[in-house]
PDB file of C-alpha atoms in Angstrom:
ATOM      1  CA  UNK A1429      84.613 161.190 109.575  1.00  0.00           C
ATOM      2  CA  UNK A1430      81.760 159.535 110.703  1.00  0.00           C
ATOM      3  CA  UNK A1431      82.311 158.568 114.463  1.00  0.00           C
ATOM      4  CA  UNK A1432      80.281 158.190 117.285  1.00  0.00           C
ATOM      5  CA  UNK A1433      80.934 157.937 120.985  1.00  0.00           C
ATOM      6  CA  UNK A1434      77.972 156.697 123.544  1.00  0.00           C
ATOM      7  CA  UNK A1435      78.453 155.740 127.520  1.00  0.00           C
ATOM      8  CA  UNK A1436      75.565 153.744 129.556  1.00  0.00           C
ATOM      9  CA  UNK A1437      75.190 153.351 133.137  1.00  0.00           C
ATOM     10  CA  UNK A1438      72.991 151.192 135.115  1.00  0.00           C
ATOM     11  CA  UNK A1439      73.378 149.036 138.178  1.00  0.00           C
ATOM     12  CA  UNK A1440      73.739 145.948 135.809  1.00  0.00           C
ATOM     13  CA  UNK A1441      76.748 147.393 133.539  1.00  0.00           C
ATOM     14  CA  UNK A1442      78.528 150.064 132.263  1.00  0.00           C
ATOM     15  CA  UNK A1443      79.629 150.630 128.423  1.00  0.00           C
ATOM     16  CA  UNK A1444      81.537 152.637 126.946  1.00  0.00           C
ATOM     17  CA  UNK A1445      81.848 152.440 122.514  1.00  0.00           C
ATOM     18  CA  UNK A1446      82.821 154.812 119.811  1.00  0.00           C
ATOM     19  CA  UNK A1447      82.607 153.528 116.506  1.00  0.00           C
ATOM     20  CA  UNK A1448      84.139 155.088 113.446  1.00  0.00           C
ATOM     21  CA  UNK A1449      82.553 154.134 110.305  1.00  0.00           C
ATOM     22  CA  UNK A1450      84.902 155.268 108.024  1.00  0.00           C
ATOM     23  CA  UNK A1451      88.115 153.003 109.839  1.00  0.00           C
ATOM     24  CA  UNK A1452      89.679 150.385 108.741  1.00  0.00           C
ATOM     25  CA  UNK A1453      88.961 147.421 111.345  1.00  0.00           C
ATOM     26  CA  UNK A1454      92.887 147.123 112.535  1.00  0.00           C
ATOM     27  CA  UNK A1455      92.763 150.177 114.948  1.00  0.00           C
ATOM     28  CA  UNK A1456      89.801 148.833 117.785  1.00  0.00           C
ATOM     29  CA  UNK A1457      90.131 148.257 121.553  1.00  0.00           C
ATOM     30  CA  UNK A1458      87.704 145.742 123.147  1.00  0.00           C
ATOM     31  CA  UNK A1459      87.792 145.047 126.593  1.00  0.00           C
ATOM     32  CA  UNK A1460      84.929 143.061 127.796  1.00  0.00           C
ATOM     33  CA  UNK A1461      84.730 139.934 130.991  1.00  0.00           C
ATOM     34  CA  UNK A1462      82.593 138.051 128.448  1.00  0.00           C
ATOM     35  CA  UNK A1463      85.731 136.146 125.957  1.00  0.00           C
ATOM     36  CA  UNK A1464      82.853 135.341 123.155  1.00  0.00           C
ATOM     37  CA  UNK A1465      81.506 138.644 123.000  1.00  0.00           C
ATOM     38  CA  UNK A1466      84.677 139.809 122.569  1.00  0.00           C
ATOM     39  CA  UNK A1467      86.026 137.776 120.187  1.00  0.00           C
ATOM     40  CA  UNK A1468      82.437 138.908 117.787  1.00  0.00           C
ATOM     41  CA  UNK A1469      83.062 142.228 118.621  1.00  0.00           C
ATOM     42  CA  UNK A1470      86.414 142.021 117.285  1.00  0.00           C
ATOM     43  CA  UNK A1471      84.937 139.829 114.232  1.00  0.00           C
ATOM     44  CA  UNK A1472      82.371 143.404 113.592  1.00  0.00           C
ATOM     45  CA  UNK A1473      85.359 145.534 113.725  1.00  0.00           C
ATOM     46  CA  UNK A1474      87.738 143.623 111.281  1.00  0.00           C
ATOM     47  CA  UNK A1475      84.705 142.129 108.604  1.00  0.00           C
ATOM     48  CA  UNK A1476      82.845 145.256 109.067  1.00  0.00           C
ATOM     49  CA  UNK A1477      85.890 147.529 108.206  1.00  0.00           C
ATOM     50  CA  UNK A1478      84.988 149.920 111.382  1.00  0.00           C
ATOM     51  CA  UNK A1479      87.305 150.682 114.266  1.00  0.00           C
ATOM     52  CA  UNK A1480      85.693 150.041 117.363  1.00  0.00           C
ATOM     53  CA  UNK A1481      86.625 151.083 121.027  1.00  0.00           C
ATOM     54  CA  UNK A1482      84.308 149.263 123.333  1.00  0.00           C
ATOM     55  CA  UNK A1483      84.816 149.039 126.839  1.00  0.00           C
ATOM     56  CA  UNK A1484      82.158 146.995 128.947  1.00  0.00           C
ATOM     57  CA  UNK A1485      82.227 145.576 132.506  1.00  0.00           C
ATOM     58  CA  UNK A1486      78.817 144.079 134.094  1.00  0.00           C
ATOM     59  CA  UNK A1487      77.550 141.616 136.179  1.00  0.00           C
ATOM     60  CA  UNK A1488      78.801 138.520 134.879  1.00  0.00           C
ATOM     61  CA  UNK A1489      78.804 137.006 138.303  1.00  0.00           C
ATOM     62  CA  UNK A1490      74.754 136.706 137.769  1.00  0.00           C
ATOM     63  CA  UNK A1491      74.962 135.448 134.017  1.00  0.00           C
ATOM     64  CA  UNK A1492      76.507 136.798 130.728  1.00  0.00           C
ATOM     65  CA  UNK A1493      73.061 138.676 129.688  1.00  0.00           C
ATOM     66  CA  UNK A1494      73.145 142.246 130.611  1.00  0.00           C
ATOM     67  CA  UNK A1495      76.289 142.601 129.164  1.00  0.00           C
ATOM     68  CA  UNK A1496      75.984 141.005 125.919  1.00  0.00           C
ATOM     69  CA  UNK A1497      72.739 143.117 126.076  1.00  0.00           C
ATOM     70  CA  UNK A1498      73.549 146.409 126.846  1.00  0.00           C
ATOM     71  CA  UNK A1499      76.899 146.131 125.001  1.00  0.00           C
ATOM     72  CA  UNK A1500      75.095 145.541 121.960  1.00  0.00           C
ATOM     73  CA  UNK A1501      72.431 148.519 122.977  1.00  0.00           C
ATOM     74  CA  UNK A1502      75.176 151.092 123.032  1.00  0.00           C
ATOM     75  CA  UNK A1503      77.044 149.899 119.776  1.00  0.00           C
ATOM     76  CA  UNK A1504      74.069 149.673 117.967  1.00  0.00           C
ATOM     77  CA  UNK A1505      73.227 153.826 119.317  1.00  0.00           C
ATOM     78  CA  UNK A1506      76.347 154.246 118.612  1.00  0.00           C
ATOM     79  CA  UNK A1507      76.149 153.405 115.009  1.00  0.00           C
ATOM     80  CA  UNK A1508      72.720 155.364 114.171  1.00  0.00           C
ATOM     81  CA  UNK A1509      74.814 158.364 115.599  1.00  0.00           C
ATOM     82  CA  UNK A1510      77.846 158.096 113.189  1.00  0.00           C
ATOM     83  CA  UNK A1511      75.477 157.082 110.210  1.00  0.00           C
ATOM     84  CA  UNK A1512      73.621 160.652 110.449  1.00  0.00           C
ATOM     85  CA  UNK A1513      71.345 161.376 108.553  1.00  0.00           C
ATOM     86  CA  UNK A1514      72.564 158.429 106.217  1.00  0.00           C
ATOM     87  CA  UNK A1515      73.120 160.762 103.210  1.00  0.00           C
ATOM     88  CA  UNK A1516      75.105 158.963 100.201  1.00  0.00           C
ATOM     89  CA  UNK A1517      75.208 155.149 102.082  1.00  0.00           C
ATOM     90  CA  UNK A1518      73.956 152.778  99.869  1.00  0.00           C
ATOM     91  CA  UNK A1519      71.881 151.551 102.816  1.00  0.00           C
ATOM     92  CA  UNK A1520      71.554 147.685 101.916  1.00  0.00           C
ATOM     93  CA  UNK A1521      73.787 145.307 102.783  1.00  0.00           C
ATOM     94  CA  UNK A1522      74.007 141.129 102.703  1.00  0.00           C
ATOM     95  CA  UNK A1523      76.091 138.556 102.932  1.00  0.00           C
ATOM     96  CA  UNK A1524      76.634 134.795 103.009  1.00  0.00           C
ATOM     97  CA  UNK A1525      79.439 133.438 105.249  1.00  0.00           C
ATOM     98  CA  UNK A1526      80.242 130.051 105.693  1.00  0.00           C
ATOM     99  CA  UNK A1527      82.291 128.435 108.752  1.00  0.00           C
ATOM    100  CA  UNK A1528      83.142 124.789 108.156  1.00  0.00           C
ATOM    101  CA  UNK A1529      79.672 123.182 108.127  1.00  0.00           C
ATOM    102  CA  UNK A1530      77.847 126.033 109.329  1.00  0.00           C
ATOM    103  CA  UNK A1531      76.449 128.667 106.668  1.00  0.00           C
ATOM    104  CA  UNK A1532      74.704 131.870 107.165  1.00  0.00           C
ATOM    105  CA  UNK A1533      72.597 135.093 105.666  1.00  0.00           C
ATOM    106  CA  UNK A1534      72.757 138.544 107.032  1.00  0.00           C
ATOM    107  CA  UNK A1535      70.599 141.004 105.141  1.00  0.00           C
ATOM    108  CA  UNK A1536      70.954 144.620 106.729  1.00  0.00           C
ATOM    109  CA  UNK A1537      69.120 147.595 105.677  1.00  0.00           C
ATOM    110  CA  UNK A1538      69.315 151.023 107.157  1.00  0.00           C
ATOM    111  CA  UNK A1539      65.690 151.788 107.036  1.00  0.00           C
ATOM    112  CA  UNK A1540      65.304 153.724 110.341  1.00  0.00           C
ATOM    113  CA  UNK A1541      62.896 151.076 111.312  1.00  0.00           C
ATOM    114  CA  UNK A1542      63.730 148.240 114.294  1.00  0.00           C
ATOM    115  CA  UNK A1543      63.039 144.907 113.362  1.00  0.00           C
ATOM    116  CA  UNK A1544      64.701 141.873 114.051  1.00  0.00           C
ATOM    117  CA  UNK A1545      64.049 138.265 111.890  1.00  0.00           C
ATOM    118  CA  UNK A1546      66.254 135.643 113.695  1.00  0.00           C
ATOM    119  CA  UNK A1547      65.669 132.013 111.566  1.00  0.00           C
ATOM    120  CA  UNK A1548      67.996 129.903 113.630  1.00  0.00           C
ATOM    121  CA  UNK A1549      66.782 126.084 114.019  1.00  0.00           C
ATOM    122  CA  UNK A1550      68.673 125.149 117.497  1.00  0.00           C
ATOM    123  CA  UNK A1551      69.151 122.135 118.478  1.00  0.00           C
ATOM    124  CA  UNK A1552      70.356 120.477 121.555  1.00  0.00           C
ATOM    125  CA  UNK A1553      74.032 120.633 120.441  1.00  0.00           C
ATOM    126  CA  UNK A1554      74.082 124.026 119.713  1.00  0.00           C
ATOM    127  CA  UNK A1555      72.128 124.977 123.047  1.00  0.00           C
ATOM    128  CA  UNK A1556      75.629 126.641 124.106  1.00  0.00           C
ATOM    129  CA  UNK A1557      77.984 128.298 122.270  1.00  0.00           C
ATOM    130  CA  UNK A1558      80.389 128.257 125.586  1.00  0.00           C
ATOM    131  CA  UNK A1559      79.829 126.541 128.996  1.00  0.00           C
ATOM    132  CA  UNK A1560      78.370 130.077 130.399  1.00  0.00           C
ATOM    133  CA  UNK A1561      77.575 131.769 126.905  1.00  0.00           C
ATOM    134  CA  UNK A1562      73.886 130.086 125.366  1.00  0.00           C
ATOM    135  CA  UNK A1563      73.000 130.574 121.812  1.00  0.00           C
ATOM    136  CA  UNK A1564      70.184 132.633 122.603  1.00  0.00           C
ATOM    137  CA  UNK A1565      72.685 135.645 123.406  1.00  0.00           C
ATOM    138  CA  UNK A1566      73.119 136.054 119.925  1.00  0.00           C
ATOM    139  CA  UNK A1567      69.570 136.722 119.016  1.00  0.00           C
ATOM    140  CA  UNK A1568      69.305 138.751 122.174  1.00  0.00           C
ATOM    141  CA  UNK A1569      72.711 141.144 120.656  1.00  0.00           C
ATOM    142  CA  UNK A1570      71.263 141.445 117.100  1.00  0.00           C
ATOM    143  CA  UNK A1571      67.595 142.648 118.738  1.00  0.00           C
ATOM    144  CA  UNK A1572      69.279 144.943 121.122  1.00  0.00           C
ATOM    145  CA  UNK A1573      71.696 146.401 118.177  1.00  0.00           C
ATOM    146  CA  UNK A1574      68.559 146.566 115.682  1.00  0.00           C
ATOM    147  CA  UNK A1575      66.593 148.834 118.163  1.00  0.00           C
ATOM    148  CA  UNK A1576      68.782 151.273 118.797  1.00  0.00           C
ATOM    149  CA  UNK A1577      70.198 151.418 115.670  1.00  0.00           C
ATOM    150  CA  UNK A1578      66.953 151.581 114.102  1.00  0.00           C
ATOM    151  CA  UNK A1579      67.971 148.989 111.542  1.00  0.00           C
ATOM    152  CA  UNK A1580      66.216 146.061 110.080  1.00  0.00           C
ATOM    153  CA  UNK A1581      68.257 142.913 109.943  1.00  0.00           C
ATOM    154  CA  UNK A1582      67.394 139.256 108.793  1.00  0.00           C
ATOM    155  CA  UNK A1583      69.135 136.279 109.781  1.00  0.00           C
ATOM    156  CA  UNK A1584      68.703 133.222 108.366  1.00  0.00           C
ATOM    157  CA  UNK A1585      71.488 130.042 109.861  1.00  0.00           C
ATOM    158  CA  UNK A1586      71.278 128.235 106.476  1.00  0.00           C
ATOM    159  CA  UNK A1587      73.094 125.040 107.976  1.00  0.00           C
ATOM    160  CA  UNK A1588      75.011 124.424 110.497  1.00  0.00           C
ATOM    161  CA  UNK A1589      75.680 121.683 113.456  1.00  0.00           C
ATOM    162  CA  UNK A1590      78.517 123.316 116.145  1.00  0.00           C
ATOM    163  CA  UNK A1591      77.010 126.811 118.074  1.00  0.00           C
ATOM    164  CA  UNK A1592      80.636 128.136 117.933  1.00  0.00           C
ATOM    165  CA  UNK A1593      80.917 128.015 114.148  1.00  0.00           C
ATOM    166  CA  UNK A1594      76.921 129.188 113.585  1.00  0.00           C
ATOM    167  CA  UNK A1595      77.326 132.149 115.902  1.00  0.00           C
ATOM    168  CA  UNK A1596      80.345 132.896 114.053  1.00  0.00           C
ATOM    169  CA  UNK A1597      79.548 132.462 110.604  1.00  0.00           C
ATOM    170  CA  UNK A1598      76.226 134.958 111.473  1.00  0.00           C
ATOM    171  CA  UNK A1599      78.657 137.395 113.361  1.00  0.00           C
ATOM    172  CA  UNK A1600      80.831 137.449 110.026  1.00  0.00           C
ATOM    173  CA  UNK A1601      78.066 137.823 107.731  1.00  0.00           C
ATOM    174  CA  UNK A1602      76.535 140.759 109.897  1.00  0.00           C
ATOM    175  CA  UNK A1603      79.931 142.457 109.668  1.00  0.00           C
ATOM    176  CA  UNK A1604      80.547 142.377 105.791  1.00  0.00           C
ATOM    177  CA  UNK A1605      76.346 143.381 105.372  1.00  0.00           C
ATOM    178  CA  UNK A1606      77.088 145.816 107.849  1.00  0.00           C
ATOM    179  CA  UNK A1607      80.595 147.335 105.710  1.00  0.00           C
ATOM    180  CA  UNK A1608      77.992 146.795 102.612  1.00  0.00           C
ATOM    181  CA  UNK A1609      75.171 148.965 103.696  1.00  0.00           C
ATOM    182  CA  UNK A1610      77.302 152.115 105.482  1.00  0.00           C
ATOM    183  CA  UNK A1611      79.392 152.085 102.373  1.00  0.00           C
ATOM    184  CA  UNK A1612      78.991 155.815 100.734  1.00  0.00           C
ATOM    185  CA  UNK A1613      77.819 155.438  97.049  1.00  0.00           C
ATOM    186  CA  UNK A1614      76.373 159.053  96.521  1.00  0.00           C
ATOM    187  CA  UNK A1615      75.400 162.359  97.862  1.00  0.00           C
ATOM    188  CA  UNK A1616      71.456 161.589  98.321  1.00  0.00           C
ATOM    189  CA  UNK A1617      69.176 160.330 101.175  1.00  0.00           C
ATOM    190  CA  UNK A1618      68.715 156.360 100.094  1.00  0.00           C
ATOM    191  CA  UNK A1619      65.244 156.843 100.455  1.00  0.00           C
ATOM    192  CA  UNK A1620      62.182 157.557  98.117  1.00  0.00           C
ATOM    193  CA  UNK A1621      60.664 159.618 101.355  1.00  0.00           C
ATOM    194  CA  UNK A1622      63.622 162.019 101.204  1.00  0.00           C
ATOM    195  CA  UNK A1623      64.520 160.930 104.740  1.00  0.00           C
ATOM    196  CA  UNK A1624      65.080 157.782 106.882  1.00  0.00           C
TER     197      UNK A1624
END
């Protein structure tokens, strides 16, 4: 089984995730004080086909950001950990989602490289996804999961008009890149170096 448990502690937050690549998505626990990040969380774990137990409390009474941050720093270590040495994933993964008028591209790869492409044209309507949860949290999760997971990952919002359904439609395509890429496929390192 390929599972993965990581704990961080700093005066901002504390967080708590173990990941099991190899779940099914139905069997996660996700207890965080910020409801959107929750509800994406829960999107990862059930598009994504991985269970997920993520516990998170921070200081939300200052703004959302730490937590959405260092949530997303932990599951992201806490993936690299459970992928290994990546031996036998097929190590690419994309998607297109679309949410009612919103459509997005994920396009994961497992390179053991960090790098974040976030092609989201905002506009005033979509300035916040929630009253106390801006857009701009969602680019700040996927370059906080990308660094520690050592993962490159493009994301391209295609179209798309309400925040709620772009977030979600990129959270959804994310997932299903994400159950894409860590899918096993053979026995060998994915990579012409012989390591990632």
């Amino acid at each position: 089984m390929r599972v993965a448990t990581i704990t961080r502690t700093t005066k901002e937050t504390n967080v708590a995730v173990t990941v099991n690549l190899d779940g099914d998505g139905t069997h996660s626990r996700i207890e965080t004080p910020v409801g959107f990040l929750s509800h994406m969380l829960d999107v990862i774990a059930r598009h994504g086909r991985v269970d997920l137990d993520v516990v998170s409390t921070g200081d939300t009474h200052i703004d959302y950001h730490h937590t959405v941050e260092d949530t997303a720093l932990v599951l992201g270590e806490a993936f690299a950990q459970a992928l290994g040495d990546k031996r036998g994933i097929r190590r690419f993964g994309h998607a297109y989602v679309p949410l009612d008028e919103a459509l997005a591209r994920v396009v994961v790869d497992f390179a053991g490289r960090p790098y974040l492409v976030f092609e989201v044209p905002i506009d005033r309507e979509m300035l916040l996804i929630h009253k106390d949860f801006p857009f701009a949290l969602v680019e700040e999760f996927f370059k906080s999961f990308a660094n520690k997971c050592a993962c490159n990952i493009h994301v391209d919002l295609i179209r798309g008009r309400n925040g709620h359904h772009a977030a979600e439609s990129i959270f959804k395509a994310f997932a299903i890149a994400l159950r894409e890429a860590k899918a096993v496929v053979g026995s060998d390192i994915p990579s012409t170096k012989g390591v990632i």
